Coordinates of C-alpha atoms and ligand atoms in Angstrom, one line a residue:
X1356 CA 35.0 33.9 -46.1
X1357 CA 36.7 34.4 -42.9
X1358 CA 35.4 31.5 -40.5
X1359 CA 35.8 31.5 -35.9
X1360 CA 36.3 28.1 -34.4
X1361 CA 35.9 28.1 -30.5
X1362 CA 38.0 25.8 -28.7
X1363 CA 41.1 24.4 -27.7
X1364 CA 40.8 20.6 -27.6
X1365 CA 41.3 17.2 -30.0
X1366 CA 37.6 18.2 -31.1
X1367 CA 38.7 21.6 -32.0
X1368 CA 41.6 20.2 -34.0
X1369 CA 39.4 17.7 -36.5
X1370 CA 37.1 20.7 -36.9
X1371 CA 39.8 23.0 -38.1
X1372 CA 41.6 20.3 -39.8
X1373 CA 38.2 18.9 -41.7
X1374 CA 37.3 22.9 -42.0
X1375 CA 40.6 24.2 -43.7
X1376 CA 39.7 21.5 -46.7
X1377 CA 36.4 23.8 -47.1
X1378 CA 35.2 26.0 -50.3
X1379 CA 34.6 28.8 -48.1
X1380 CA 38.4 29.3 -47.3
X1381 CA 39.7 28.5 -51.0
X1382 CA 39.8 32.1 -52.1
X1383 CA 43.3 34.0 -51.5
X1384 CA 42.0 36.4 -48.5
X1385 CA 40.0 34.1 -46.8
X1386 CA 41.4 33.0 -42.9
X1387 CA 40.7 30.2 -40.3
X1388 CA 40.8 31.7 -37.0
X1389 CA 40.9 29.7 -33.7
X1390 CA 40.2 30.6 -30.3
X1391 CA 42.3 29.8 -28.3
X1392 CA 43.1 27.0 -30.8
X1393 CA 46.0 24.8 -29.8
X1394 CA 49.7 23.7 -31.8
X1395 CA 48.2 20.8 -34.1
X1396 CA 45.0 23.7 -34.7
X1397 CA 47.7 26.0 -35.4
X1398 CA 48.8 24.0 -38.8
X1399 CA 45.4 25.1 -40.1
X1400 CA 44.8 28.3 -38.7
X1401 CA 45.6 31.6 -36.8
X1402 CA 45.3 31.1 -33.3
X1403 CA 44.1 34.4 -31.1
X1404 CA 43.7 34.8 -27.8
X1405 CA 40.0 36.0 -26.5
X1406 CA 38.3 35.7 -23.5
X1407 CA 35.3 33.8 -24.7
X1408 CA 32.9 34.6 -21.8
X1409 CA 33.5 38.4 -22.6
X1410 CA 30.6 38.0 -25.6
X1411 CA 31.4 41.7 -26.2
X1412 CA 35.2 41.0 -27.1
X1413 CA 33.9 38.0 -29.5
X1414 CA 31.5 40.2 -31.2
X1415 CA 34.2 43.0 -31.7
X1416 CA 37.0 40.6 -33.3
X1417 CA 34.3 39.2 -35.6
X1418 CA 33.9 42.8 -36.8
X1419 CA 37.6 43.4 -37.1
X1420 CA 38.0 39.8 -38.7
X1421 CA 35.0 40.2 -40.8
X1422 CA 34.0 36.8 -40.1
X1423 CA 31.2 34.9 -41.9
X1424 CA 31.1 32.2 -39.2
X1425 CA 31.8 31.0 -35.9
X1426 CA 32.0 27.4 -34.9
X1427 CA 31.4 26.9 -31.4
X1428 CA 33.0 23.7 -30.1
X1429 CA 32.6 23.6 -26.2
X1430 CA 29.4 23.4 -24.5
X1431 CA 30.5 26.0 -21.9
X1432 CA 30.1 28.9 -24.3
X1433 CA 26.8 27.1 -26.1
X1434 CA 25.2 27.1 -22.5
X1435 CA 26.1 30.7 -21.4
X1436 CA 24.8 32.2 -24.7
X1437 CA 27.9 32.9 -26.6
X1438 CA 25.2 31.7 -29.7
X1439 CA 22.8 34.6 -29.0
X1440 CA 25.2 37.0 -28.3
X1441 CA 26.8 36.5 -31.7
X1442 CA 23.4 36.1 -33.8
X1443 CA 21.9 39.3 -32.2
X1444 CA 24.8 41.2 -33.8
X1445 CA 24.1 39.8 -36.9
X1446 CA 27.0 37.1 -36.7
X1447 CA 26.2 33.3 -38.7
X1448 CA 26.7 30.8 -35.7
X1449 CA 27.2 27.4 -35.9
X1450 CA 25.6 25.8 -32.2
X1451 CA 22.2 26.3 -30.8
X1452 CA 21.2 29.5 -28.3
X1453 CA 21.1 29.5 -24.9
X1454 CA 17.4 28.2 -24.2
X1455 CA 18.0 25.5 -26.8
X1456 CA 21.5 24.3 -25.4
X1457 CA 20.0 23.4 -21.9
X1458 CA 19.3 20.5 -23.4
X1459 CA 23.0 19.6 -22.4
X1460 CA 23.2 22.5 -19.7
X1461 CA 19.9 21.0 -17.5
X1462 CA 19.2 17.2 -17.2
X1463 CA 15.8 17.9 -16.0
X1464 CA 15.3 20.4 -18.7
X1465 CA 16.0 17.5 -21.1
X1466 CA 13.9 15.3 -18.9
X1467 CA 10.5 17.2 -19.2
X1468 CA 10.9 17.6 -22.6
X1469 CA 11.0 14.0 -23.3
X1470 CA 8.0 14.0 -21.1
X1471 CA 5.9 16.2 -22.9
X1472 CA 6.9 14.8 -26.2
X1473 CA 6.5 11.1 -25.4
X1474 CA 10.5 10.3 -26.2
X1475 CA 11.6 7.1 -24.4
X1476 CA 13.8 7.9 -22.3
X1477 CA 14.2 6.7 -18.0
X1478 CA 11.5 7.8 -15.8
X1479 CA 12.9 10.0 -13.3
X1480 CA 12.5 12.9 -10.1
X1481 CA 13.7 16.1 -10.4
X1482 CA 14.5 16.6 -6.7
X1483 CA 15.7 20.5 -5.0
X1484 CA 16.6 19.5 -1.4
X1485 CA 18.5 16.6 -0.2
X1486 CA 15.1 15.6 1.9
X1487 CA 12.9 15.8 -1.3
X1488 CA 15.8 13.2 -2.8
X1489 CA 15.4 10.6 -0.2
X1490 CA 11.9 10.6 -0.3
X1491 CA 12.1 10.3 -3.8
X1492 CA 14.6 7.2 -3.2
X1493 CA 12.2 5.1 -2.3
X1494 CA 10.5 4.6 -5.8
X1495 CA 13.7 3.8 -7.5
X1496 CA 15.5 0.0 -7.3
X1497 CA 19.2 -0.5 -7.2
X1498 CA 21.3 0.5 -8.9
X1499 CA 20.4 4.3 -8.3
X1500 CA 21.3 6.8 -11.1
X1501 CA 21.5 10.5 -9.6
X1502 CA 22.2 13.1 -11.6
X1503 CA 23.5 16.8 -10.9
X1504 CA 21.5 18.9 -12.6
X1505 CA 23.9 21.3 -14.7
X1506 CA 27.3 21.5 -16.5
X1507 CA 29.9 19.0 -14.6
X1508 CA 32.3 18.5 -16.8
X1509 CA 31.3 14.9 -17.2
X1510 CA 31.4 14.1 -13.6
X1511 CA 27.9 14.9 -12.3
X1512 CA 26.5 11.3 -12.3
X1513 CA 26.4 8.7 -10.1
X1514 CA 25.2 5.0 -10.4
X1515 CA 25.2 4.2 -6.5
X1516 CA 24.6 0.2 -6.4
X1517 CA 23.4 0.5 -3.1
X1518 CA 21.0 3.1 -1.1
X1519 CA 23.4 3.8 1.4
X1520 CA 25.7 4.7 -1.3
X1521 CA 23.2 6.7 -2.9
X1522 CA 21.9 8.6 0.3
X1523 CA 25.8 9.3 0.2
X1524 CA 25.9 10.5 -3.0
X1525 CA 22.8 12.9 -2.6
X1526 CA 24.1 14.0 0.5
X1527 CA 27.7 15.1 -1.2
X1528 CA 25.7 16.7 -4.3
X1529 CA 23.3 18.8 -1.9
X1530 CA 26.2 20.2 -0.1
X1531 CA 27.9 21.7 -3.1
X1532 CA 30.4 19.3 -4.5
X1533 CA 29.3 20.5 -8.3
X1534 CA 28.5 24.2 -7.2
X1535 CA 25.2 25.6 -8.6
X1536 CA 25.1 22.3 -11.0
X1537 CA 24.2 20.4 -8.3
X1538 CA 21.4 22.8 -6.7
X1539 CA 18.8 20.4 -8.2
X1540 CA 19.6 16.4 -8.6
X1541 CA 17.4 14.2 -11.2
X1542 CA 17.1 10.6 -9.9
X1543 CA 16.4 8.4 -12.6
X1544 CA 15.8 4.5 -13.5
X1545 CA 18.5 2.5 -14.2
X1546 CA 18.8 1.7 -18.1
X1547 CA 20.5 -2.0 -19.1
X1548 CA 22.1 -2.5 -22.3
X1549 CA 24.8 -1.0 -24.5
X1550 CA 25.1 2.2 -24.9
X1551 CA 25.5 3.9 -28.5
X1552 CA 25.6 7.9 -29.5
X1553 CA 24.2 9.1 -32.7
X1554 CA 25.0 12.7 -34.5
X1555 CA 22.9 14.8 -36.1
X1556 CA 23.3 18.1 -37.9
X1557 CA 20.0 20.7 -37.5
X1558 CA 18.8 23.9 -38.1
X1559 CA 15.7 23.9 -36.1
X1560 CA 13.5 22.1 -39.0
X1561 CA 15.7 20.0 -41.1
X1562 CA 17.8 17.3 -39.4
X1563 CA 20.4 15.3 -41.3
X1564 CA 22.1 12.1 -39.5
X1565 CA 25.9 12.1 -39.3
X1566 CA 27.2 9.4 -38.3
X1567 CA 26.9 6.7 -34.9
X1568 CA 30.0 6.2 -32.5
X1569 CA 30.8 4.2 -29.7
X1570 CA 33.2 5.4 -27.4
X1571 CA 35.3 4.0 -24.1
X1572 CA 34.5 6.0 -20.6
X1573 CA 36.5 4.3 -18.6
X1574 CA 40.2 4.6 -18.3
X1575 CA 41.5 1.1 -18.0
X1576 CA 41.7 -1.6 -20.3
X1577 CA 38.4 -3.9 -20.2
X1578 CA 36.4 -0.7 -19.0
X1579 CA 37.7 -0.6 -15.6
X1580 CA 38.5 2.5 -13.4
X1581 CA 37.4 6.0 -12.8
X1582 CA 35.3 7.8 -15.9
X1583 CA 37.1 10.1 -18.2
X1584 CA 35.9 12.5 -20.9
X1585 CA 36.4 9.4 -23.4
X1586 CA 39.8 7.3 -23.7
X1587 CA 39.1 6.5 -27.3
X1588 CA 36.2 5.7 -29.9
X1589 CA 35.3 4.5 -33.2
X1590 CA 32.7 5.6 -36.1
X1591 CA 30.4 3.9 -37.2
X1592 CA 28.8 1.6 -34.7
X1593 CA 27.9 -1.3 -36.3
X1594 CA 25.1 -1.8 -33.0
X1595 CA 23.2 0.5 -33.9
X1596 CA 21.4 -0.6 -37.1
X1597 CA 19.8 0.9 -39.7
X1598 CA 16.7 0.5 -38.3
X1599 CA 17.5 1.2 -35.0
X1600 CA 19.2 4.4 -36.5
X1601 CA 16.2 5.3 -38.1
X1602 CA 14.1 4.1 -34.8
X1603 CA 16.0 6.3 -32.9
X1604 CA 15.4 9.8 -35.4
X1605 CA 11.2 9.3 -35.5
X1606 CA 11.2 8.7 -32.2
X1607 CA 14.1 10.3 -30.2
X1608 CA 16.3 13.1 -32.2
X1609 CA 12.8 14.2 -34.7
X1610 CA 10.2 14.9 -32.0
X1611 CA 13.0 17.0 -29.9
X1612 CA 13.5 18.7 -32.4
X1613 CA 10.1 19.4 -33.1
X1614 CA 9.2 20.6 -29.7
X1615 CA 11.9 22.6 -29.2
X1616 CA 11.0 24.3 -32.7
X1617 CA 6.9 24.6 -31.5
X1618 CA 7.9 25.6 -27.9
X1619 CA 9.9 28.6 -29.3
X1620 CA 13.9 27.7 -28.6
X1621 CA 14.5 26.2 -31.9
X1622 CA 17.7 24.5 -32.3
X1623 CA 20.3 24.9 -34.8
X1624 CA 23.7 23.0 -34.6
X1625 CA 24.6 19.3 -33.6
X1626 CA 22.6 17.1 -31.6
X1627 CA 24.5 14.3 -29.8
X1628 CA 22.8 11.6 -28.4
X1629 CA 23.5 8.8 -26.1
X1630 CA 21.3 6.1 -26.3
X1631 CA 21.1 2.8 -24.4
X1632 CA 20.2 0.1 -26.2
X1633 CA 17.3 -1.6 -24.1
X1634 CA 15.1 -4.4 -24.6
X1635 CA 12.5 -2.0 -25.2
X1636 CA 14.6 -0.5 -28.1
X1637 CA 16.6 2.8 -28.1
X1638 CA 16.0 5.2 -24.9
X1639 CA 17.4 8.8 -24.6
X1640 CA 20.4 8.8 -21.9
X1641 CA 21.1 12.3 -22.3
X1642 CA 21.7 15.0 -25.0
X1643 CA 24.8 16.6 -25.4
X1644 CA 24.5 20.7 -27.7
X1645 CA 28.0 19.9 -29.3
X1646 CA 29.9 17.2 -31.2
X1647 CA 31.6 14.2 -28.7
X1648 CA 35.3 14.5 -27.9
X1649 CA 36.9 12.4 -29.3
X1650 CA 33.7 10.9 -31.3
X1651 CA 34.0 14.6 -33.7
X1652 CA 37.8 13.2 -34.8
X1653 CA 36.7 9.9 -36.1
X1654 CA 33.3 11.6 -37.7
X1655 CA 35.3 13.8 -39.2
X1656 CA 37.3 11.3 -40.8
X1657 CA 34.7 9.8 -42.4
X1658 CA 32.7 13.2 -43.6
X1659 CA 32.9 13.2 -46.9
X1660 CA 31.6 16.3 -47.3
X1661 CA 32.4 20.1 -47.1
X1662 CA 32.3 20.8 -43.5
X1663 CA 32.4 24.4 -43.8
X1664 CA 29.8 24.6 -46.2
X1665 CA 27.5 22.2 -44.3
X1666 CA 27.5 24.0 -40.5
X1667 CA 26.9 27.2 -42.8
X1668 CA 23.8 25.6 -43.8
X1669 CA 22.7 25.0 -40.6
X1670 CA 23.8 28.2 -39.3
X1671 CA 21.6 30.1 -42.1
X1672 CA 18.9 27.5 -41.7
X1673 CA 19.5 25.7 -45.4
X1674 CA 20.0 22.7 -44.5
X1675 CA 17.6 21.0 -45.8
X1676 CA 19.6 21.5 -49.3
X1677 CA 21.3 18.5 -48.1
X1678 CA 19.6 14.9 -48.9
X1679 CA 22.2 13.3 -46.7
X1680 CA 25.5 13.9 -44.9
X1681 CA 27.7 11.3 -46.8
X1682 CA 29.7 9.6 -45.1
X1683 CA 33.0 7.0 -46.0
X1684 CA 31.8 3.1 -45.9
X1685 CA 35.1 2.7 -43.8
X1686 CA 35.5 2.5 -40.2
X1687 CA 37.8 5.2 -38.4
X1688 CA 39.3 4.8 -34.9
X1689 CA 40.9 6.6 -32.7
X1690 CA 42.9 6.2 -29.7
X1691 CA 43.2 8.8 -26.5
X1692 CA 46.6 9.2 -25.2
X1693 CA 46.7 10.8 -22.0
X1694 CA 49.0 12.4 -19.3
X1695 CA 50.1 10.0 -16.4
X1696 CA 47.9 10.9 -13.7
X1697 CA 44.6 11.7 -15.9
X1698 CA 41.7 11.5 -14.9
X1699 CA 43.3 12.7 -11.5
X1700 CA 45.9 15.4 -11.8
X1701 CA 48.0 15.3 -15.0
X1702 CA 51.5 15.4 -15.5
X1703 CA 52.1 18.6 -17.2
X1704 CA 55.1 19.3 -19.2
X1705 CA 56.2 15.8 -21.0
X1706 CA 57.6 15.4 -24.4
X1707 CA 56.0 14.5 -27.1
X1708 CA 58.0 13.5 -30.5
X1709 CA 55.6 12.7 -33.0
X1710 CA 57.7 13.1 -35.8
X1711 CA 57.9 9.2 -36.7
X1712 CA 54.7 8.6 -36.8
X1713 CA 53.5 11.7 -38.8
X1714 CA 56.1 10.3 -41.2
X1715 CA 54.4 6.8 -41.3
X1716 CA 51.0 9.2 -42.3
X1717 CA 49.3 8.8 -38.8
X1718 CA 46.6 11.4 -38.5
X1719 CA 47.0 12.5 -34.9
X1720 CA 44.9 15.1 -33.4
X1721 CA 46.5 17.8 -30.5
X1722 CA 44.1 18.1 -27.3
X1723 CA 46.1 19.1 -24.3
X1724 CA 49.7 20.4 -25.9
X1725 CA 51.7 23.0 -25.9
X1726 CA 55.1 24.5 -27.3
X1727 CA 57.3 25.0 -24.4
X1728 CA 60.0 27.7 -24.2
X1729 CA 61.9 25.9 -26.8
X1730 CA 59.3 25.3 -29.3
X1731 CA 59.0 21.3 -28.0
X1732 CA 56.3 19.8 -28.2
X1733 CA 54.7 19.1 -24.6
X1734 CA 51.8 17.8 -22.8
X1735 CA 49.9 20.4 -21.0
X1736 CA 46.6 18.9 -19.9
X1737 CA 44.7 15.4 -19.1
X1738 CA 44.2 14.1 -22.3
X1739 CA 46.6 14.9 -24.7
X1740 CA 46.9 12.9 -28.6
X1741 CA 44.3 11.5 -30.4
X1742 CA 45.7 9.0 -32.4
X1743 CA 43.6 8.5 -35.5
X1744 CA 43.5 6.2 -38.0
X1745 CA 40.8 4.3 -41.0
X1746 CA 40.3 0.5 -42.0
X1747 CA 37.8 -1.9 -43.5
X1748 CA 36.4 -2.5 -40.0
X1749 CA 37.4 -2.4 -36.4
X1750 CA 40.3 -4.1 -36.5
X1751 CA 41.6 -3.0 -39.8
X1752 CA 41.2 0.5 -38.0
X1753 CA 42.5 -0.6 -34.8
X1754 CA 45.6 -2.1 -35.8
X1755 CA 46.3 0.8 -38.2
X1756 CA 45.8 3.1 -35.2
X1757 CA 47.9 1.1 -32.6
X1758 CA 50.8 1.2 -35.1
X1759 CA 50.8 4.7 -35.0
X1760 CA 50.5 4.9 -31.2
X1761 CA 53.8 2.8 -31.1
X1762 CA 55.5 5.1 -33.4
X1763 CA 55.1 8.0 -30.7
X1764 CA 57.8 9.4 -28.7
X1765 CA 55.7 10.4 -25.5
X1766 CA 57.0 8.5 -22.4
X1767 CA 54.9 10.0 -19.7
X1768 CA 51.7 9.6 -21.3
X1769 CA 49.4 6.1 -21.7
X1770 CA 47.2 4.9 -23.5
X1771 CA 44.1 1.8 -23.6
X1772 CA 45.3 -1.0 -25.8
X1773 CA 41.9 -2.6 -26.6
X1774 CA 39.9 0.5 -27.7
X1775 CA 36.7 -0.8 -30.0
X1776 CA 37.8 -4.4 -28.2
X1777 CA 33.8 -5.2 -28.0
X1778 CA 33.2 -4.5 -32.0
X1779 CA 36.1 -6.3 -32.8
X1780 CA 35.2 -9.2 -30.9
X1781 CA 31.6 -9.4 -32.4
X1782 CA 33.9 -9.0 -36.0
X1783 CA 35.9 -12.5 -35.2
X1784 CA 32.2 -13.6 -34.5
X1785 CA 32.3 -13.7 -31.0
Ligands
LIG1835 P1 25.3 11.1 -18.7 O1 26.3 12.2 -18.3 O2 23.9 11.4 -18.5 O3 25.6 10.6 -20.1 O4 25.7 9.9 -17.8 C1 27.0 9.4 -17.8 C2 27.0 7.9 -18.0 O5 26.2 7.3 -16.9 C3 26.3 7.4 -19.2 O6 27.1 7.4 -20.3 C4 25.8 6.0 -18.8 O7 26.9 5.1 -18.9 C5 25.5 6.2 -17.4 N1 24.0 6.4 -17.2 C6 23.4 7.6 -17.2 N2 22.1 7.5 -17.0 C7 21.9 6.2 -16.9 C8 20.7 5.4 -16.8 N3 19.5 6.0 -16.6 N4 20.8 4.0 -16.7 C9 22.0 3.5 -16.9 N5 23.2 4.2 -17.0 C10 23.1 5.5 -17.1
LIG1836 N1 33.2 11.6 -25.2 C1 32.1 12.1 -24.5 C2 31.7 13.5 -24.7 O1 32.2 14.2 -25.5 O2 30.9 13.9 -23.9

């Protein structure tokens, strides 16, 4: 069959990469197509251009592709209803539907549901006017957690230690800083403990775990600095027991699941969870409708499975053919290497040699690169390699991974140095 992968970034590229080993694209006519796809996707498949917010154009090259299925990476095109546009015409879809995919495109969405289906999770205010927010202020402690509302790009929260940082904060998000995302602001309790994020696979009845990750938000060393989209993460996350894990799916992932399934909106595709890891046991941080960047690359390195096979499952609602997603015993790791300037602006246009360490057998995922006018290989956005690698734990991983980073020609990018640092210390016993 002739499968549609949506996306461009390192996510995108362990998709294709995991979906190109598939049964579905075995026979002699069958294609991988990726949109826009990027030059690492392009080993594994034919990359097109499309304009993925006109669902009309989508529609029409699945016709002239005659694809069987479309893989929606981004939760852009999951939230604006790429999912329905694509079923209604017939099309198998791998990511939920619009109404189901506000679980990542509205926090308070996501917050009333826990509500009515008792998941732990932080009490909260969903608050529409920067007057209602203040008010609402005064029921929270320090540290304050206020949340934009909609899609923003992993930059719509703040944790404002103090109030007059957090009347600052409400005050910038009320007067448009994140657009229509931030036309309604959830104020929430602050959580303590470690955080944790837990995969699922689901077609709106069955749900089949797949996998636990742990990944680095900050971009300096020791967890210092602004946020990023994720500097680097590993799979599994030895935290998150198999209790908790199974904690976490009665009472977190199963019941939303279930209520989004009774409440009409079922949802079919991945659930990614956060979790914080309280005294009080697992709470719900927030949902995310797609697969982590760059938590899919080390999932995917550990699937031991046929990834094609299994999100057609979900898309047709067979999932539960599947007793379990299995997964490798090993630990994989991988490390974000970046632009200078990320998370600010990037520095566009670097070389990138990775030709020693693809040599050594590094697996290294493309984000942001591109060929330039010579066919070189060059950075062309914030984050840029994800450097990949397995081992018998952390630091088997790690090291493995490190080696590969040094083995890479790419002198205006950087990288962290202690990625899975609080995993391996808790390995040395400490
Ligand atoms: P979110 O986009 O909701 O995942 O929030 C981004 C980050 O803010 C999370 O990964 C947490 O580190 C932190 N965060 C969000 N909500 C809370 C909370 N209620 N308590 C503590 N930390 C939080
Ligand atoms: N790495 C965090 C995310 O994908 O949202």
């Amino acid at each position: 069959m002739n499968i549609l992968l949506i996306g461009s970034g390192g996510r995108e590229h362990a998709l294709a990469w995991k979906l190109a080993q598939s049964r579905l694209l075995a026979g002699g006519g069958d294609r991988l197509y990726a949109a826009p796809g990027n030059p690492g996707i392009a080993d594994h498949a034919e990359c097109i251009v499309l304009d993925v917010a006109d669902h009309e154009a989508v529609v029409q090259l699945c016709a002239e592709k005659r694809i069987g299925l479309v893989v929606i990476g981004p939760e852009a095109p999951l939230v604006d209803g790429l999912g329905d546009s694509l079923r209604a015409a017939g099309v198998a879809v791998f990511g939920p539907d619009r109404a189901a995919a506000q679980l990542e495109g509205s926090k308070g969405f996501t917050k009333d549901l826990c509500e009515r289906a008792g998941i732990p999770t932080a009490s909260y205010v969903r608050t529409r006017s920067l007057d209602e927010a203040l008010t609402a202020l005064d029921r929270f402690e320090a540290p304050f957690v206020l949340k934009a509302d909609g899609l923003a790009a992993g930059k719509g929260v703040v944790i404002a230690e103090t109030r007059a940082d957090a009347e600052a904060g409400l005050s910038d998000m009320f007067s448009g800083q994140f657009g229509s995302a931030g036309a309604e602001v959830v104020i929430e309790e602050f959580m303590r403990g470690e955080e944790v994020s837990v995969f699922a696979l689901t077609d709106g009845t069955a749900i089949l775990p797949i996998g636990t990750a742990q990944d680095h938000k900050r971009v300096g060393d020791g967890d210092v600095g602004p946020n990023t989209g994720g500097m680097g993460a590993y799979s599994p996350a030895p935290v998150l027991s198999e209790e908790l894990q199974n904690q976490a799916m009665r009472e977190i992932l199963a019941p939303t699941v279930q209520t989004l399934r009774e409440e009409g909106m079922p949802y079919s595709g991945v659930l990614y969870a956060g979790l914080m890891l309280t005294d009080q046991g697992p709470k719900l941080v927030e949902y995310n409708a797609r697969f982590g960047d760059p938590e899919c690359q080390v999932l995917m390195m550990r699937l031991d499975e046929d990834l094609g096979e299994l999100l057609l499952a979900c898309a047709e609602g067979r999932l539960e053919e599947y007793p379990e997603a299995r997964m490798q015993a090993q630990t994989a790791l991988t490390v974000v290497m970046a632009a200078d300037g990320y998370p600010g602006t990037p520095r566009k246009g670097g070389l990138i040699d990775l030709r020693e360490a693809e040599a050594q057998g590094a697996k290294v995922f493309h984000a942001g690169t591109a060929r330039d006018a010579d066919g070189q290989l060059v950075a062309s956005g914030g984050r840029v390699l994800n450097v990949t690698a397995s081992g018998a734990n952390v630091r088997e991983a790690q090291a493995a991974a490190y080696a590969a980073v040094d083995a890479i020609d790419f002198p205006s990018g950087f990288c962290r140095r202690d990625i899975g640092w609080r995993e391996a210390v808790r390995e040395r016993g400490g």
